[in-house]
Amino acid sequence: MKRNRHIKPHHNGKNRRTGRKSSARRNNKGPAKANSERAEEIRMKWIAAKQEEQQRKASEKAESAAGPCCASEAALNMTNLRLLRELQSTVCDRVWNDLLGRWEGVIPRAFVRKNAVHMHHFREFARENGYRNR
């Protein structure tokens, strides 16, 4: 029996392939509804607030990026120790190092992404403590 598969897949509110009811087919967008003046004012206030928030976040990000991630040597050491404890508590893949003759943990990518700000000084510290980046 020939089915009209390629013409009008939705006929009389049913899908020809599945036989299930389908919602009304809308080929074209309906006419745009005009906003009231009050709705337009509310929308413009919302847009202004969003733009202000974006500018504030951008300025905060620029201010935080200006300085180093850790203010002093003591803060850097504390951060390295904290990150090492966190890394040791996570399950890592291990790889055999032929040169040193020991197992080395591989730092997970999620950990690297999460602590990307500190990775430039933590990678060396982790390498000294038996972890590798990849």
Tab-separated table of C-alpha atoms in Angstrom:
chain	number	residue	atom	x	y	z
A	1	MET	CA	0.000	0.000	0.000
A	2	LYS	CA	1.360	3.353	-0.988
A	3	ARG	CA	1.605	5.882	1.800
A	4	ASN	CA	1.913	9.562	1.072
A	5	ARG	CA	5.118	9.851	3.047
A	6	HIS	CA	6.677	12.722	1.225
A	7	ILE	CA	3.689	14.983	1.043
A	8	LYS	CA	2.168	16.734	4.009
A	9	PRO	CA	3.629	14.673	6.869
A	10	HIS	CA	1.002	16.078	9.247
A	11	HIS	CA	-2.513	15.462	7.963
A	12	ASN	CA	-5.703	16.181	9.922
A	13	GLY	CA	-3.720	16.706	13.101
A	14	LYS	CA	-1.919	13.343	12.870
A	15	ASN	CA	1.643	12.487	12.039
A	16	ARG	CA	1.587	10.140	9.039
A	17	ARG	CA	4.591	8.133	10.231
A	18	THR	CA	3.634	7.568	13.871
A	19	GLY	CA	-0.121	8.066	13.721
A	20	ARG	CA	0.031	10.199	16.847
A	21	LYS	CA	-1.786	13.464	17.230
A	22	SER	CA	0.352	16.495	16.600
A	23	SER	CA	-0.055	20.033	17.720
A	24	ALA	CA	-1.032	22.706	15.259
A	25	ARG	CA	1.627	23.238	12.609
A	26	ARG	CA	2.948	26.728	12.408
A	27	ASN	CA	4.904	27.433	9.269
A	28	ASN	CA	5.227	31.161	9.716
A	29	LYS	CA	5.733	33.405	12.660
A	30	GLY	CA	2.645	35.138	13.879
A	31	PRO	CA	2.360	38.892	13.663
A	32	ALA	CA	4.545	40.765	16.122
A	33	LYS	CA	2.636	42.033	19.114
A	34	ALA	CA	3.197	45.662	19.880
A	35	ASN	CA	4.510	46.397	23.354
A	36	SER	CA	2.914	49.014	25.473
A	37	GLU	CA	4.950	52.049	26.437
A	38	ARG	CA	5.217	50.802	30.018
A	39	ALA	CA	6.500	47.428	28.846
A	40	GLU	CA	9.086	49.171	26.672
A	41	GLU	CA	10.239	51.299	29.638
A	42	ILE	CA	10.611	48.184	31.785
A	43	ARG	CA	12.573	46.465	29.012
A	44	MET	CA	14.915	49.429	28.581
A	45	LYS	CA	15.543	49.582	32.356
A	46	TRP	CA	16.333	45.870	32.334
A	47	ILE	CA	18.765	46.293	29.417
A	48	ALA	CA	20.470	49.222	31.163
A	49	ALA	CA	20.837	47.202	34.377
A	50	LYS	CA	22.342	44.255	32.466
A	51	GLN	CA	24.834	46.504	30.664
A	52	GLU	CA	25.808	48.164	33.934
A	53	GLU	CA	26.324	44.752	35.547
A	54	GLN	CA	28.498	43.604	32.619
A	55	GLN	CA	30.635	46.742	32.874
A	56	ARG	CA	30.990	46.273	36.635
A	57	LYS	CA	32.045	42.629	36.220
A	58	ALA	CA	34.524	43.557	33.490
A	59	SER	CA	36.103	46.250	35.671
A	60	GLU	CA	36.296	43.858	38.653
A	61	LYS	CA	37.922	41.229	36.457
A	62	ALA	CA	40.435	43.765	35.139
A	63	GLU	CA	41.287	44.865	38.688
A	64	SER	CA	41.754	41.301	39.914
A	65	ALA	CA	43.879	40.379	36.886
A	66	ALA	CA	46.224	43.299	37.469
A	67	GLY	CA	47.966	41.794	40.513
A	68	PRO	CA	49.485	38.385	41.180
A	69	CYS	CA	47.238	35.522	42.275
A	70	CYS	CA	48.989	35.212	45.649
A	71	ALA	CA	50.033	38.418	47.404
A	72	SER	CA	53.134	37.152	49.232
A	73	GLU	CA	55.504	34.192	49.365
A	74	ALA	CA	53.723	32.867	52.466
A	75	ALA	CA	50.345	33.048	50.719
A	76	LEU	CA	51.840	31.258	47.711
A	77	ASN	CA	53.164	28.431	49.916
A	78	MET	CA	49.820	28.116	51.709
A	79	THR	CA	47.999	27.972	48.380
A	80	ASN	CA	50.383	25.313	47.057
A	81	LEU	CA	49.872	23.177	50.173
A	82	ARG	CA	46.091	23.600	50.027
A	83	LEU	CA	45.988	22.631	46.355
A	84	LEU	CA	48.266	19.632	46.990
A	85	ARG	CA	45.949	18.402	49.773
A	86	GLU	CA	42.968	18.823	47.457
A	87	LEU	CA	44.787	17.000	44.646
A	88	GLN	CA	45.788	14.140	46.945
A	89	SER	CA	42.174	13.687	48.010
A	90	THR	CA	41.010	13.245	44.397
A	91	VAL	CA	41.352	10.048	42.382
A	92	CYS	CA	44.006	10.487	39.700
A	93	ASP	CA	45.294	8.318	36.883
A	94	ARG	CA	48.814	7.048	37.481
A	95	VAL	CA	51.658	6.677	34.990
A	96	TRP	CA	54.955	4.812	35.423
A	97	ASN	CA	58.000	7.084	35.069
A	98	ASP	CA	60.881	5.070	33.560
A	99	LEU	CA	63.509	7.693	34.365
A	100	LEU	CA	62.725	7.942	38.071
A	101	GLY	CA	61.356	4.415	38.458
A	102	ARG	CA	58.164	5.398	40.266
A	103	TRP	CA	54.454	5.941	39.734
A	104	GLU	CA	53.367	9.532	39.096
A	105	GLY	CA	49.836	10.856	39.440
A	106	VAL	CA	48.343	12.756	36.514
A	107	ILE	CA	46.616	16.001	37.447
A	108	PRO	CA	42.971	15.793	36.234
A	109	ARG	CA	41.860	18.381	33.686
A	110	ALA	CA	38.907	19.411	35.853
A	111	PHE	CA	41.345	20.250	38.669
A	112	VAL	CA	43.486	22.291	36.264
A	113	ARG	CA	40.449	24.218	34.975
A	114	LYS	CA	39.118	24.825	38.477
A	115	ASN	CA	42.437	26.214	39.748
A	116	ALA	CA	43.725	27.761	36.513
A	117	VAL	CA	44.724	30.991	38.279
A	118	HIS	CA	47.320	29.179	40.401
A	119	MET	CA	48.542	26.626	37.868
A	120	HIS	CA	51.582	28.648	36.783
A	121	HIS	CA	53.180	28.209	40.233
A	122	PHE	CA	51.460	24.995	41.348
A	123	ARG	CA	52.598	22.792	38.435
A	124	GLU	CA	56.241	22.906	39.535
A	125	PHE	CA	55.264	22.252	43.166
A	126	ALA	CA	53.103	19.291	42.114
A	127	ARG	CA	55.935	17.904	39.954
A	128	GLU	CA	58.221	17.942	43.005
A	129	ASN	CA	55.559	15.998	44.932
A	130	GLY	CA	55.069	13.226	42.379
A	131	TYR	CA	52.408	14.585	40.024
A	132	ARG	CA	52.636	15.404	36.362
A	133	ASN	CA	50.477	17.621	34.214
A	134	ARG	CA	49.789	15.109	31.409
